[in-house]
Coordinates of C-alpha atoms and ligand atoms in Angstrom, one line a residue:
X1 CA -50.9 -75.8 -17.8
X2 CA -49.3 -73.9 -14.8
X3 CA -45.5 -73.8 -13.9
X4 CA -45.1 -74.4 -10.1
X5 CA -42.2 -71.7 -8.7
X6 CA -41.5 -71.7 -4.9
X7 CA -40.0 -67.9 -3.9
X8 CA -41.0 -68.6 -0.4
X9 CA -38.1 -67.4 2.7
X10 CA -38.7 -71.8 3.2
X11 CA -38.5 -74.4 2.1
X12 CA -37.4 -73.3 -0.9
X13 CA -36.6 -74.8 -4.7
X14 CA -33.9 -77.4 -5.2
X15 CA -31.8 -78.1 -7.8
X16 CA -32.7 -81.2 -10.2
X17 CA -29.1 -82.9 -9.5
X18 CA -29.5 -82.5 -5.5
X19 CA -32.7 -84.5 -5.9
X20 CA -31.5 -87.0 -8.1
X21 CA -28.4 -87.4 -6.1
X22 CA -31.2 -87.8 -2.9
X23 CA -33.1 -90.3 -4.7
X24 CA -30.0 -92.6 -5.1
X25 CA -30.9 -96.3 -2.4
X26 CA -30.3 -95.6 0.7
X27 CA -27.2 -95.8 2.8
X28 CA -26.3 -97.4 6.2
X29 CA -25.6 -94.6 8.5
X30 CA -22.5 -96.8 10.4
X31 CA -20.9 -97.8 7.1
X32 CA -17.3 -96.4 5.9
X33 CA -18.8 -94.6 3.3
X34 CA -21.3 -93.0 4.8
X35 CA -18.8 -91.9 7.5
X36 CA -16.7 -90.9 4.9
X37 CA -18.9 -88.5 3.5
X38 CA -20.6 -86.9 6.4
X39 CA -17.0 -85.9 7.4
X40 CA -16.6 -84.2 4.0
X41 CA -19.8 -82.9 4.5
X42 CA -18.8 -81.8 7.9
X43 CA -15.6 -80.3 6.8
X44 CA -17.4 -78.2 4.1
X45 CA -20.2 -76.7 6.5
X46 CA -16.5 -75.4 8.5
X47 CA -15.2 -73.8 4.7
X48 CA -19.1 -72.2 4.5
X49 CA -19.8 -71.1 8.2
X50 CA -15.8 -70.0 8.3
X51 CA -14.8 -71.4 11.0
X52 CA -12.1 -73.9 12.9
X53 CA -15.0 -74.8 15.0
X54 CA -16.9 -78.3 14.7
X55 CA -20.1 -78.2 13.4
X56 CA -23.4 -80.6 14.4
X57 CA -25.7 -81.9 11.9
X58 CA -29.1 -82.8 13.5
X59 CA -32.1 -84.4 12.0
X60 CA -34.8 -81.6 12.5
X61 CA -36.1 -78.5 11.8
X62 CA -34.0 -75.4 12.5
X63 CA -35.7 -74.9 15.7
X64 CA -34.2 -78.3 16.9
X65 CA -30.7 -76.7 16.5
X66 CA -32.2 -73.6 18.5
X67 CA -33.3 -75.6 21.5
X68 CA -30.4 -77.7 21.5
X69 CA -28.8 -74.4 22.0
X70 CA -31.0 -73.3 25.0
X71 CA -30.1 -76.8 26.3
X72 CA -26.7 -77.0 26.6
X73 CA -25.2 -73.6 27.6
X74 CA -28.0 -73.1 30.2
X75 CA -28.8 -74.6 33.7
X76 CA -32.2 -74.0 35.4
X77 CA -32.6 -69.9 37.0
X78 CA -29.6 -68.8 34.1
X79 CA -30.4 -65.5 33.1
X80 CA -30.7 -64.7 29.0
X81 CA -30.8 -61.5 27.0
X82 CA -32.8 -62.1 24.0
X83 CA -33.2 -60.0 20.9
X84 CA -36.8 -60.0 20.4
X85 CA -37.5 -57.9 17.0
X86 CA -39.8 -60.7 15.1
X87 CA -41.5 -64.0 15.1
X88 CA -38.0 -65.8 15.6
X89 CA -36.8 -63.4 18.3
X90 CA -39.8 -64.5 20.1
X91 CA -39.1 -68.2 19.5
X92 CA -35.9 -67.8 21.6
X93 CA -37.8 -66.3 24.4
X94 CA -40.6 -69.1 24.1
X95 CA -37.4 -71.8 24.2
X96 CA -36.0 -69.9 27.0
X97 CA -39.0 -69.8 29.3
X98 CA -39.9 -72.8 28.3
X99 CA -37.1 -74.5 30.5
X100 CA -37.2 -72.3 33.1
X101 CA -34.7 -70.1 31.9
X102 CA -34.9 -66.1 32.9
X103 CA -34.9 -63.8 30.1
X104 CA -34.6 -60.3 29.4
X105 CA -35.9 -59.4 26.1
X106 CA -34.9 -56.6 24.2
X107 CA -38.0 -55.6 22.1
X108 CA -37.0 -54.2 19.1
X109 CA -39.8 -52.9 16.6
X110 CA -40.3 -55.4 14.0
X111 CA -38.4 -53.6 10.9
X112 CA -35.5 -52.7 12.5
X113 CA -32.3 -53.8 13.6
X114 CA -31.5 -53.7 17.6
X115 CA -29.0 -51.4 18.8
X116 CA -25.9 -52.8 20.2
X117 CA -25.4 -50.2 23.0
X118 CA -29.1 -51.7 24.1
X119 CA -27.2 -54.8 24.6
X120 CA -24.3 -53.5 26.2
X121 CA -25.9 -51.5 28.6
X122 CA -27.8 -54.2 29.6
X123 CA -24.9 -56.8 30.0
X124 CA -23.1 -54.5 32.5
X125 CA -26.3 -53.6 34.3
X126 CA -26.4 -57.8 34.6
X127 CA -23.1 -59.1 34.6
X128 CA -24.3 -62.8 34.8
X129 CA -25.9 -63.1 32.1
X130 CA -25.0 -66.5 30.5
X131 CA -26.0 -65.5 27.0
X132 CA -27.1 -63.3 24.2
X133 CA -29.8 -64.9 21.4
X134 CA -30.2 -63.3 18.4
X135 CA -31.2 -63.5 14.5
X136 CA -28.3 -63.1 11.9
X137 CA -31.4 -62.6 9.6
X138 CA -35.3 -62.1 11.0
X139 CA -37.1 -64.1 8.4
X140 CA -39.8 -62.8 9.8
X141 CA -39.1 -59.0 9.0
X142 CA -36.5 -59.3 6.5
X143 CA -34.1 -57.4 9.2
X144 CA -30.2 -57.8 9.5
X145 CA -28.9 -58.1 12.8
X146 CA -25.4 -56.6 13.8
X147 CA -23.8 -59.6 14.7
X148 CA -20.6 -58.5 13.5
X149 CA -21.1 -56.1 16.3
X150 CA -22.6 -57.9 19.0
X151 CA -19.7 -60.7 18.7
X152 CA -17.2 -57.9 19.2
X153 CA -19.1 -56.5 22.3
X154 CA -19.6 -60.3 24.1
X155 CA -15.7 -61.6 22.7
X156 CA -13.8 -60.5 26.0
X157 CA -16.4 -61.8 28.1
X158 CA -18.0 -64.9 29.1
X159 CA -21.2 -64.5 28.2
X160 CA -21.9 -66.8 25.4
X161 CA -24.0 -65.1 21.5
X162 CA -25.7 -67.6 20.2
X163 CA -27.3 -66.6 16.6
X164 CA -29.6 -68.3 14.3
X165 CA -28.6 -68.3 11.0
X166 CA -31.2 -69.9 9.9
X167 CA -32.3 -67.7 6.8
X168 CA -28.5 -65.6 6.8
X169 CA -25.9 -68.8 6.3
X170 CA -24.9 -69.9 2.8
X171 CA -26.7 -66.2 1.6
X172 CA -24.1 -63.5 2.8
X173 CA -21.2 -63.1 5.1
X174 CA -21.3 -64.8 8.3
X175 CA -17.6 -65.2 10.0
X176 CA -18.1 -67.4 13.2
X177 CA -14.8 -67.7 14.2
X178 CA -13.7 -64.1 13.2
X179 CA -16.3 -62.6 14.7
X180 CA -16.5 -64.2 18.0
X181 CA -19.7 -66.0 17.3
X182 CA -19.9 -68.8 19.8
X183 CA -23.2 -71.0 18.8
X184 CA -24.1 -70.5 14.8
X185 CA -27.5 -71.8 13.9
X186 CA -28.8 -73.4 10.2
X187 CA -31.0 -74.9 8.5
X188 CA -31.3 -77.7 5.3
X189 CA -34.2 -75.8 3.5
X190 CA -32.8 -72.2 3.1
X191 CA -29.9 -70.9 1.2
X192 CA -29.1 -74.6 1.0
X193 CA -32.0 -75.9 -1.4
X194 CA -32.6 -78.5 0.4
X195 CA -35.5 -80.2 1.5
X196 CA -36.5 -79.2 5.5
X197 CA -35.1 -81.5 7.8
X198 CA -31.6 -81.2 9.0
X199 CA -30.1 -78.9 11.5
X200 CA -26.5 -77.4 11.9
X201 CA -24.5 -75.9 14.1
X202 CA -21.1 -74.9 15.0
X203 CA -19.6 -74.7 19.0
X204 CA -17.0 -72.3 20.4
X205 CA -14.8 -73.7 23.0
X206 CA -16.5 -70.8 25.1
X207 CA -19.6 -72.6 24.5
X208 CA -18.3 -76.3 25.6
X209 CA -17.3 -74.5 28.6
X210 CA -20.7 -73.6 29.6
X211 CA -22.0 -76.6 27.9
X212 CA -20.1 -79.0 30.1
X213 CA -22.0 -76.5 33.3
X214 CA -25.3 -76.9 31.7
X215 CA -27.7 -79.1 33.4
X216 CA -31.0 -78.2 31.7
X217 CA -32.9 -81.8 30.3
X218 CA -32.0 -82.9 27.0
X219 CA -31.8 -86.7 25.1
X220 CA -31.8 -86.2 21.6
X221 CA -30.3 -82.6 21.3
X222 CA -26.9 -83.6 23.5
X223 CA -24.0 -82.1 21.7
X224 CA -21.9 -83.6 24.4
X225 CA -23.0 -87.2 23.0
X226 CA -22.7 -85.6 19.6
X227 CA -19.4 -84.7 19.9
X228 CA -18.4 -87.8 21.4
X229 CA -20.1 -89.7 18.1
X230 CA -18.3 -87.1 15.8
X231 CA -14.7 -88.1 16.9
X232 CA -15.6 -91.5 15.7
X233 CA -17.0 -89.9 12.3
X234 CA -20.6 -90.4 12.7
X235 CA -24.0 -89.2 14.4
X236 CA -25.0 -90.1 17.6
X237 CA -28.3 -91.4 16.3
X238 CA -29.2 -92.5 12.8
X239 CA -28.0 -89.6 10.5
X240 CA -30.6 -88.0 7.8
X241 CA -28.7 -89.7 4.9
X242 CA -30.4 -89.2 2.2
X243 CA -30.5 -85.0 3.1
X244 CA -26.9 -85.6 3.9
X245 CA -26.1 -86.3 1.0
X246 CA -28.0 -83.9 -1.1
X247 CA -26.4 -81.6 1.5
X248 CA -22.9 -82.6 0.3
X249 CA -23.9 -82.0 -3.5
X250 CA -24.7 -78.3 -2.5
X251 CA -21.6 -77.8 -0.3
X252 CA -19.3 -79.1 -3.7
X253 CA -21.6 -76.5 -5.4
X254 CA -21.1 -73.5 -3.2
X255 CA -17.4 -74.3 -2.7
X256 CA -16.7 -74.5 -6.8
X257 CA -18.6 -70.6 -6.9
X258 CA -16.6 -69.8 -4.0
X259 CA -17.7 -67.7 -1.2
X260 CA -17.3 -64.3 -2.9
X261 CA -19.6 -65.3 -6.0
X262 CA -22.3 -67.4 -3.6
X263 CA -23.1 -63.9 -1.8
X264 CA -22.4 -61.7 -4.3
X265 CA -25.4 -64.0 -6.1
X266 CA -27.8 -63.2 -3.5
X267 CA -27.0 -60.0 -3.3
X268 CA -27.5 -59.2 -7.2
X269 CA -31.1 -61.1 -7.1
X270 CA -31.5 -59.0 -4.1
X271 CA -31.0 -55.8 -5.3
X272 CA -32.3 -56.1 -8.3
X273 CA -35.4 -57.1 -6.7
X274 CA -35.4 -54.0 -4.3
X275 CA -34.8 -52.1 -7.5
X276 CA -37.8 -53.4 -9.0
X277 CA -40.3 -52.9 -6.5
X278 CA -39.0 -49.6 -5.5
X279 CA -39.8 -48.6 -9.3
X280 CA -43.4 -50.3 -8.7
X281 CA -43.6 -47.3 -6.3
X282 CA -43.8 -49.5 -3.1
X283 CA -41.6 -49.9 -0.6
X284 CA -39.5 -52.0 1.4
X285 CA -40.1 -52.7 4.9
X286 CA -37.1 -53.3 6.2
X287 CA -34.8 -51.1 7.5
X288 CA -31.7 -53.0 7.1
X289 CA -33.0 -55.0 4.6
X290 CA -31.2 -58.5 3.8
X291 CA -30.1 -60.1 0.9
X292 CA -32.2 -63.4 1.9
X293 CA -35.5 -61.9 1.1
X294 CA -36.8 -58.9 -0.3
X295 CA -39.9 -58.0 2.6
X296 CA -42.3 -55.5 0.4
X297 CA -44.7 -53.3 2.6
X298 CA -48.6 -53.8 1.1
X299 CA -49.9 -50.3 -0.8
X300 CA -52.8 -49.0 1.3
X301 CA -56.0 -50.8 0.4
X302 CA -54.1 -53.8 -0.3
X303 CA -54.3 -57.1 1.9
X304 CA -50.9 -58.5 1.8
X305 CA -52.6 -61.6 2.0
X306 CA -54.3 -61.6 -1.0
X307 CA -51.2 -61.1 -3.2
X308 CA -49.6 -63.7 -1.6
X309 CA -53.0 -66.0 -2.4
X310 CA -53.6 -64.6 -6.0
X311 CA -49.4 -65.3 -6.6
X312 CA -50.1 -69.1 -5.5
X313 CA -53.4 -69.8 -6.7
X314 CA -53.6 -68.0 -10.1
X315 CA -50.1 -67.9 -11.0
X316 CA -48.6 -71.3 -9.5
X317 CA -45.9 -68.6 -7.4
X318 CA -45.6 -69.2 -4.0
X319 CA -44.2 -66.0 -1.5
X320 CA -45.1 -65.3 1.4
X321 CA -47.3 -63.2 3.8
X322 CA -46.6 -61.5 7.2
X323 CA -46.9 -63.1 10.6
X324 CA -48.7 -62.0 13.2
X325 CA -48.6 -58.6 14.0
X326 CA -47.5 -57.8 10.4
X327 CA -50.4 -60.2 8.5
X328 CA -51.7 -58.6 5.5
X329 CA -49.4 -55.9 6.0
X330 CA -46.2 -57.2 3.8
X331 CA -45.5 -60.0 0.9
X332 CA -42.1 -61.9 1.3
X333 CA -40.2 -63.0 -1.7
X334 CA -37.1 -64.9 -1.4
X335 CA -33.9 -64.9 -3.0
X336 CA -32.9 -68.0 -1.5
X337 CA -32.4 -71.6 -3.1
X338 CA -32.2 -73.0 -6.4
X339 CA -33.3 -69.4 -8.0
X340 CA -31.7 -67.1 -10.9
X341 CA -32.7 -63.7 -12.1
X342 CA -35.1 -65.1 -14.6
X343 CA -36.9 -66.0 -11.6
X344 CA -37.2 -63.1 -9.8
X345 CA -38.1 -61.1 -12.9
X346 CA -41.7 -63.8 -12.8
X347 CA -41.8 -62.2 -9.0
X348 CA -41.7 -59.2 -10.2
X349 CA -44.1 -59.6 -13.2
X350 CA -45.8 -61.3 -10.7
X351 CA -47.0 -58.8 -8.5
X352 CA -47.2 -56.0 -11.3
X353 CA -50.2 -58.3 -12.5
X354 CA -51.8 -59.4 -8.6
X355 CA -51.7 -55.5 -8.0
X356 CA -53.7 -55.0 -10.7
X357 CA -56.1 -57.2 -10.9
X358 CA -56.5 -56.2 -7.0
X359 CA -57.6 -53.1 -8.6
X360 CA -53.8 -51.2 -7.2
X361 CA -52.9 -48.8 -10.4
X362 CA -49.9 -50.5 -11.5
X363 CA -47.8 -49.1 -14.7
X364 CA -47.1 -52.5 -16.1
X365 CA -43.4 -53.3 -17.0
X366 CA -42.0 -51.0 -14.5
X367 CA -40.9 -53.0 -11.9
X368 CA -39.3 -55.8 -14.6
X369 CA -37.7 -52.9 -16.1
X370 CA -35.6 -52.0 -12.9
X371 CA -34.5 -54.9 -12.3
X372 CA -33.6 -55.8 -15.9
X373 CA -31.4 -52.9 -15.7
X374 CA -30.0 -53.7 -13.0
X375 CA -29.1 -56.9 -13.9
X376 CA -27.5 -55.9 -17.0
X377 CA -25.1 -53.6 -15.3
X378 CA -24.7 -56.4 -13.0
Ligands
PLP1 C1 -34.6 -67.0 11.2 C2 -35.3 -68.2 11.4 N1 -35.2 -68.8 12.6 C3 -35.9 -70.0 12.9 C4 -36.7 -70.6 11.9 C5 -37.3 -71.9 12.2 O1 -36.8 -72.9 11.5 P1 -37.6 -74.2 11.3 O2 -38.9 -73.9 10.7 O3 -36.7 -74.9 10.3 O4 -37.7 -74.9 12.6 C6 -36.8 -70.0 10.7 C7 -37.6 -70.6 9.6 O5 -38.4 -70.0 8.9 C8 -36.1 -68.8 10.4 O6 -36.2 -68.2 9.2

């Protein structure tokens, strides 16, 4: 008998009642009902993302609410700044080029956070720059962005910041409206615990100013049809319903906790976890290190990759590994989803036993133990 566990930075686990309340027969996307509860739904994304701004739900993947980004604030020969510190800050450029958009990256080593003046110095050196991507949260490295910072650099100008918050929204802080952010980015199978397949977003009137500019090609991703639908309380094309739904089961849930108690969850299982595997004696790679996932820098002689493989075949625990230039390198364990701290003590337990049976001296308990205390103080 194995237990199945999924501690991966996506999809990640749901609760039991979310599914239940998915597998109930379907409903018609045009009927009253149904409208009735994707503007519930749609008013309770605005409690969760803080702002007075409407927000878009789009059947996709996160990287459909990304490109629908790129595609309606830009025009053909617009110049970009992109943030470009991991595998996501790369998908921006890649969306960027990919419609003929001009982009200047700033390459930030992957494990650490870019530096605001970097921005600033290079919006005044190119004043026409339409707008700024960036990552709340780079999944990919575990990183923190300064968006906080970044909004209050870009809010007296025109220049549009556009941040995925994919991994970051639902987990910690993110005020969109208070912090000038003008495009906010998310995603159905992160801190939601929901299966993959839905997209949000929330639009700044600054961004329906440049969006009503743009003229880069787009069908499906049109907010402008979007927002025309929304004002009569539905989607533009057939709405995920089923996801919808589960999504407004969550939304009740997170807005009982309240958004103090739904970060300062993550950041307990976070912490604790950091705790933990500091006390292994490894360390964490990043550098501003988030409270979506704890990134863990493999012990020399280690393949990150094989933790990762032992953790999912041997002990039914699925993480994850490094991309690219960081394969092998680093495990990822989430602390996003339908998780406790029971959970992330298996994690923990977890890896004490992989490491060991890699043959890594490990001083069994010690991790668990950390994080154990730091739970009870917690
Ligand atoms: C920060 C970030 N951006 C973008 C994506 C891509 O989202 P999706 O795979 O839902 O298209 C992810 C998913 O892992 C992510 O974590």
């Amino acid at each position: 008998m194995q237990k199945r566990y999924i501690m991966a930075p996506g999809p990640t686990a749901a609760a039991p009642e979310v599914l239940l309340k998915m597998a109930e027969p379907i409903m018609h996307h045009r009927s009253p009902q149904f409208s009735e509860i994707l503007t519930k739904v749609r008013e309770n994304l605005k409690w969760l993302f803080k702002t007075e701004n409407d927000v878009f739900i789009l059947a996709s993947s996160g990287t459909g609410a990304m490109e629908a980004s790129v595609v309606n604030l830009l025009s053909q020969g617009d110049t970009a700044i992109v943030v470009r510190g991991g595998k996501f800050g790369e998908r921006w450029t890649e969306l960027c080029e990919t419609y003929g958009v001009n982009v200047i990256n700033i390459d930030v080593p992957w494990g650490e956070a870019v530096d605001v003046s970097d921005v600033a110095k290079l919006l005044d050196e190119n004043p026409d720059v339409k707008a700024v991507f960036v990552q709340a949260h780079e999944t990919s490295t575990g990183v923190k962005h300064p968006v906080e910072e970044l909004g209050s650099l870009l809010k007296d100008r025109e220049t549009c910041l556009v941040v995925d918050a994919i991994s970051a929204m639902g987990v910690y802080d993110i005020q969109t409206d208070a912090w000038g952010l003008d495009i906010v980015v998310s995603g159905s199978q992160k801190a939601f615990g929901l299966p993959p397949g839905l997209a949000m977003l929330s639009v700044s009137e600054k961004a329906w100013k440049l969006a009503e500019k743009a003229t880069l090609p787009r069908y499906y991703f049109n907010l402008l049809k979007e927002r025309k639908a929304l004002a009569k309380q539905t989607t533009a094309f057939t709405s995920a319903v089923s996801l919808i739904i589960g999504l407004g089961e969550v939304l009740e849930d997170m807005k009982k906790m309240g958004h103090d108690n739904l970060f300062a969850h993550h950041r307990i299982l976070a912490e604790a976890t950091r705790a933990g595997i500091t006390a292994m004696g490894l360390e964490i790679f990043a550098k501003v290190p988030s409270e979506s996932i704890t990134v863990v820098k493999a012990p020399d002689g280690i393949d990150g990759q094989e933790v990762v493989k032992m953790l999912r075949e041997e002990f039914g625990i699925t993480i994850a590994g490094g991309q690219a230039q960081l394969k092998g390198k680093i495990f990822r364990i989430s602390h996003m989803g339908h998780l406790d701290q029971w959970d992330m003590i298996v994690a923990l337990a977890a890896v004490e036993r992989a490491l060991n049976k890699l043959g890594h001296p490990v001083d069994f308990g010690k991790g668990v133990a950390a994080a154990e205390a730091y739970f009870a103080a917690h």
